[in-house]
PDB file of C-alpha atoms in Angstrom:
ATOM      1  CA  MET A 116       5.059  -8.557  -4.859  1.00 41.00           C
ATOM      2  CA  LEU A 117       5.679  -7.236  -1.344  1.00 48.00           C
ATOM      3  CA  LYS A 118       2.679  -9.192  -0.080  1.00 47.00           C
ATOM      4  CA  HIS A 119       4.174 -12.449  -1.356  1.00 40.00           C
ATOM      5  CA  PHE A 120       7.615 -11.622   0.065  1.00 41.00           C
ATOM      6  CA  ILE A 121       6.246 -10.760   3.506  1.00 46.00           C
ATOM      7  CA  LEU A 122       4.070 -13.876   3.544  1.00 38.00           C
ATOM      8  CA  TRP A 123       7.023 -15.991   2.423  1.00 37.00           C
ATOM      9  CA  ALA A 124       9.246 -14.438   5.117  1.00 44.00           C
ATOM     10  CA  ALA A 125       6.636 -15.011   7.817  1.00 42.00           C
ATOM     11  CA  LEU A 126       5.997 -18.595   6.797  1.00 37.00           C
ATOM     12  CA  SER A 127       9.691 -19.349   6.363  1.00 42.00           C
ATOM     13  CA  ALA A 128      10.455 -17.938   9.799  1.00 45.00           C
ATOM     14  CA  SER A 129       7.758 -20.115  11.330  1.00 41.00           C
ATOM     15  CA  GLY A 130       9.005 -23.223   9.526  1.00 38.00           C
ATOM     16  CA  LEU A 131       5.930 -23.503   7.299  1.00 33.00           C
ATOM     17  CA  ALA A 132       6.025 -23.912   3.537  1.00 32.00           C
ATOM     18  CA  PHE A 133       4.827 -21.079   1.304  1.00 30.00           C
ATOM     19  CA  ALA A 134       1.147 -21.511   0.478  1.00 33.00           C
ATOM     20  CA  SER A 135       0.154 -19.596  -2.641  1.00 33.00           C
ATOM     21  CA  GLN A 136      -3.530 -20.057  -1.875  1.00 32.00           C
ATOM     22  CA  THR A 137      -3.207 -17.913   1.259  1.00 34.00           C
ATOM     23  CA  VAL A 138      -4.928 -14.608   0.635  1.00 34.00           C
ATOM     24  CA  ALA A 139      -4.996 -11.617   2.922  1.00 36.00           C
ATOM     25  CA  PRO A 140      -8.376 -10.152   3.727  1.00 37.00           C
ATOM     26  CA  PRO A 141      -9.166  -7.145   1.538  1.00 41.00           C
ATOM     27  CA  VAL A 142      -8.637  -3.660   2.860  1.00 44.00           C
ATOM     28  CA  GLU A 143     -11.924  -1.929   3.504  1.00 47.00           C
ATOM     29  CA  GLN A 144     -12.770   0.555   0.742  1.00 48.00           C
ATOM     30  CA  VAL A 145     -11.931   3.993   2.088  1.00 50.00           C
ATOM     31  CA  GLY A 146     -13.440   7.261   0.933  1.00 53.00           C
ATOM     32  CA  ALA A 147     -15.869   7.817  -1.861  1.00 56.00           C
ATOM     33  CA  VAL A 148     -14.517   6.715  -5.210  1.00 55.00           C
ATOM     34  CA  ALA A 149     -15.854   9.953  -6.685  1.00 62.00           C
ATOM     35  CA  ALA A 150     -13.660  11.927  -4.261  1.00 74.00           C
ATOM     36  CA  HIS A 151     -10.618   9.702  -4.922  1.00 76.00           C
ATOM     37  CA  PRO A 152     -10.819   8.402  -8.486  1.00 72.00           C
ATOM     38  CA  PHE A 153      -7.321   6.940  -8.301  1.00 71.00           C
ATOM     39  CA  PHE A 154      -8.540   4.513  -5.601  1.00 73.00           C
ATOM     40  CA  ARG A 155     -10.901   2.879  -8.060  1.00 64.00           C
ATOM     41  CA  SER A 156      -9.924  -0.705  -8.720  1.00 63.00           C
ATOM     42  CA  ALA A 157     -12.497  -1.403 -11.428  1.00 60.00           C
ATOM     43  CA  ASP A 158     -11.439  -2.604 -14.862  1.00 64.00           C
ATOM     44  CA  LEU A 159     -12.300   0.680 -16.558  1.00 70.00           C
ATOM     45  CA  PRO A 160     -11.257   3.794 -14.651  1.00 76.00           C
ATOM     46  CA  ASP A 161     -12.924   7.137 -15.249  1.00 79.00           C
ATOM     47  CA  TRP A 162     -10.052   8.578 -17.278  1.00 81.00           C
ATOM     48  CA  SER A 163     -11.524  12.065 -17.290  1.00 85.00           C
ATOM     49  CA  ALA A 164     -11.195  12.207 -13.494  1.00 87.00           C
ATOM     50  CA  LEU A 165      -7.569  11.053 -13.507  1.00 89.00           C
ATOM     51  CA  THR A 166      -5.749  14.367 -13.630  1.00 93.00           C
ATOM     52  CA  PRO A 167      -2.156  14.984 -12.519  1.00 95.00           C
ATOM     53  CA  GLN A 168      -3.376  17.140  -9.627  1.00 96.00           C
ATOM     54  CA  GLN A 169      -5.793  14.424  -8.501  1.00 94.00           C
ATOM     55  CA  ALA A 170      -3.034  11.801  -8.662  1.00 95.00           C
ATOM     56  CA  VAL A 171      -0.900  13.779  -6.222  1.00 97.00           C
ATOM     57  CA  ALA A 172      -3.859  14.544  -3.936  1.00 96.00           C
ATOM     58  CA  ASP A 173      -4.962  10.904  -3.881  1.00 95.00           C
ATOM     59  CA  ALA A 174      -1.386   9.717  -3.291  1.00 97.00           C
ATOM     60  CA  GLU A 175      -0.966  12.048  -0.329  1.00 97.00           C
ATOM     61  CA  TYR A 176      -4.280  10.927   1.159  1.00 96.00           C
ATOM     62  CA  ALA A 177      -3.513   7.250   0.506  1.00 96.00           C
ATOM     63  CA  ALA A 178      -0.131   7.601   2.235  1.00 97.00           C
ATOM     64  CA  GLN A 179      -1.858   9.199   5.225  1.00 97.00           C
ATOM     65  CA  LEU A 180      -4.313   6.284   5.375  1.00 96.00           C
ATOM     66  CA  ALA A 181      -1.456   3.790   5.170  1.00 96.00           C
ATOM     67  CA  LEU A 182       0.450   5.494   7.991  1.00 97.00           C
ATOM     68  CA  GLU A 183      -2.690   5.452  10.140  1.00 96.00           C
ATOM     69  CA  ARG A 184      -3.068   1.725   9.479  1.00 96.00           C
ATOM     70  CA  ILE A 185       0.584   1.118  10.360  1.00 96.00           C
ATOM     71  CA  ALA A 186       0.116   3.089  13.590  1.00 96.00           C
ATOM     72  CA  ALA A 187      -2.883   0.899  14.438  1.00 96.00           C
ATOM     73  CA  ILE A 188      -0.786  -2.232  13.863  1.00 95.00           C
ATOM     74  CA  CYS A 189       1.901  -0.812  16.159  1.00 95.00           C
ATOM     75  CA  ARG A 190      -0.670  -0.429  18.921  1.00 95.00           C
ATOM     76  CA  LEU A 191      -1.254  -4.205  19.008  1.00 94.00           C
ATOM     77  CA  SER A 192       0.042  -6.011  22.046  1.00 93.00           C
ATOM     78  CA  PRO A 193       2.340  -8.989  21.465  1.00 91.00           C
ATOM     79  CA  GLU A 194      -0.500 -11.246  22.612  1.00 92.00           C
ATOM     80  CA  GLU A 195      -2.850  -9.817  19.957  1.00 92.00           C
ATOM     81  CA  ALA A 196      -0.328 -10.038  17.109  1.00 92.00           C
ATOM     82  CA  THR A 197      -0.885 -12.636  14.407  1.00 93.00           C
ATOM     83  CA  ILE A 198       0.478 -13.036  10.901  1.00 92.00           C
ATOM     84  CA  GLU A 199      -2.842 -11.747   9.545  1.00 93.00           C
ATOM     85  CA  ASN A 200      -2.960  -8.573  11.638  1.00 94.00           C
ATOM     86  CA  THR A 201       0.749  -7.766  11.272  1.00 93.00           C
ATOM     87  CA  TYR A 202       2.556  -9.074   8.181  1.00 92.00           C
ATOM     88  CA  LEU A 203      -0.483  -9.217   5.918  1.00 94.00           C
ATOM     89  CA  ALA A 204      -1.999  -6.037   7.333  1.00 95.00           C
ATOM     90  CA  VAL A 205       1.247  -4.153   6.623  1.00 94.00           C
ATOM     91  CA  ASP A 206       1.099  -5.269   3.019  1.00 91.00           C
ATOM     92  CA  ASP A 207      -2.559  -4.285   2.688  1.00 93.00           C
ATOM     93  CA  ALA A 208      -1.995  -0.909   4.365  1.00 95.00           C
ATOM     94  CA  SER A 209      -0.868   0.741   1.140  1.00 94.00           C
ATOM     95  CA  ASP A 210      -3.340  -0.793  -1.319  1.00 93.00           C
ATOM     96  CA  GLU A 211      -4.825   2.567  -2.318  1.00 93.00           C
ATOM     97  CA  LEU A 212      -1.391   4.097  -2.839  1.00 95.00           C
ATOM     98  CA  GLN A 213      -0.317   1.155  -4.976  1.00 94.00           C
ATOM     99  CA  CYS A 214      -3.416   1.718  -7.107  1.00 92.00           C
ATOM    100  CA  VAL A 215      -2.553   5.422  -7.449  1.00 94.00           C
ATOM    101  CA  VAL A 216       1.011   4.560  -8.498  1.00 95.00           C
ATOM    102  CA  MET A 217      -0.207   2.064 -11.093  1.00 92.00           C
ATOM    103  CA  LEU A 218      -2.792   4.391 -12.620  1.00 92.00           C
ATOM    104  CA  SER A 219      -0.506   7.444 -12.610  1.00 94.00           C
ATOM    105  CA  GLN A 220       2.188   5.438 -14.409  1.00 94.00           C
ATOM    106  CA  HIS A 221      -0.354   4.184 -16.898  1.00 90.00           C
ATOM    107  CA  LEU A 222      -1.568   7.735 -17.433  1.00 90.00           C
ATOM    108  CA  LEU A 223       2.012   8.842 -18.073  1.00 93.00           C
ATOM    109  CA  TYR A 224       2.523   6.065 -20.620  1.00 92.00           C
ATOM    110  CA  ALA A 225      -0.684   7.043 -22.393  1.00 90.00           C
ATOM    111  CA  ALA A 226       0.012  10.795 -22.369  1.00 91.00           C
ATOM    112  CA  ASP A 227       3.622  11.770 -21.659  1.00 94.00           C
ATOM    113  CA  THR A 228       3.163  15.423 -20.787  1.00 95.00           C
ATOM    114  CA  PRO A 229       5.246  17.560 -18.400  1.00 97.00           C
ATOM    115  CA  GLU A 230       2.289  17.673 -15.982  1.00 96.00           C
ATOM    116  CA  ASN A 231       1.794  13.910 -16.007  1.00 96.00           C
ATOM    117  CA  ARG A 232       5.539  13.338 -15.678  1.00 97.00           C
ATOM    118  CA  ALA A 233       5.776  15.685 -12.660  1.00 97.00           C
ATOM    119  CA  ALA A 234       2.749  14.070 -11.012  1.00 97.00           C
ATOM    120  CA  CYS A 235       4.104  10.576 -11.598  1.00 97.00           C
ATOM    121  CA  GLU A 236       7.445  11.568 -10.059  1.00 97.00           C
ATOM    122  CA  LYS A 237       5.679  13.076  -7.029  1.00 98.00           C
ATOM    123  CA  VAL A 238       3.524   9.960  -6.601  1.00 97.00           C
ATOM    124  CA  SER A 239       6.647   7.779  -6.796  1.00 97.00           C
ATOM    125  CA  ASP A 240       8.337   9.970  -4.171  1.00 98.00           C
ATOM    126  CA  ILE A 241       5.314   9.594  -1.886  1.00 98.00           C
ATOM    127  CA  MET A 242       5.446   5.806  -2.293  1.00 97.00           C
ATOM    128  CA  SER A 243       9.189   5.787  -1.578  1.00 97.00           C
ATOM    129  CA  ASP A 244       8.695   7.894   1.550  1.00 98.00           C
ATOM    130  CA  LEU A 245       5.952   5.576   2.783  1.00 97.00           C
ATOM    131  CA  THR A 246       8.067   2.486   2.143  1.00 96.00           C
ATOM    132  CA  ALA A 247      10.972   4.041   4.035  1.00 97.00           C
ATOM    133  CA  ALA A 248       8.666   4.963   6.921  1.00 96.00           C
ATOM    134  CA  ILE A 249       7.383   1.385   7.128  1.00 95.00           C
ATOM    135  CA  TYR A 250      10.821  -0.237   6.923  1.00 94.00           C
ATOM    136  CA  SER A 251      12.290   2.116   9.528  1.00 96.00           C
ATOM    137  CA  ASN A 252       9.420   1.732  12.008  1.00 96.00           C
ATOM    138  CA  GLU A 253      11.141   0.088  14.966  1.00 95.00           C
ATOM    139  CA  LYS A 254       7.888  -0.612  16.889  1.00 95.00           C
ATOM    140  CA  LEU A 255       6.410  -2.381  13.885  1.00 94.00           C
ATOM    141  CA  TRP A 256       9.426  -4.608  13.293  1.00 91.00           C
ATOM    142  CA  GLN A 257       9.792  -5.464  16.989  1.00 92.00           C
ATOM    143  CA  LEU A 258       6.172  -6.595  16.990  1.00 92.00           C
ATOM    144  CA  MET A 259       6.691  -8.673  13.861  1.00 88.00           C
ATOM    145  CA  ILE A 260       9.904 -10.234  15.174  1.00 89.00           C
ATOM    146  CA  MET A 261       8.010 -11.480  18.227  1.00 88.00           C
ATOM    147  CA  LEU A 262       5.940 -13.665  15.907  1.00 83.00           C
ATOM    148  CA  ASP A 263       8.991 -15.609  14.761  1.00 72.00           C
TER     149      ASP A 263
END
């Protein structure tokens, strides 16, 4: 959803029409799937590896990766900045965390236990903190505004 909004905002600001066939390049797979089972994007996750503790650990690591990616975007010069390496890269920065959120919520729906509930709340808090950090990053938004 955020990806489509950011793309729409970028294209609207540049006077171009929204093109639904535009697809951002995929984020490079980070870390071994065995070490971070919540990063797995396959159709059938390894449910035995999806524990509440692992959800929180993977969410924390995914948020760290996303912040590192955002920092890298902020290091771009205005001359280097493009829609692909700013707007779309910001949206892709949190792909692993979005996967963790989705799977932890699914796990909670399948087995509503106090442990799963607490982990899901913690994962949601991590996602909220990351979103706030992205939206309040002045360097990032100044770089993106220059593209308009």
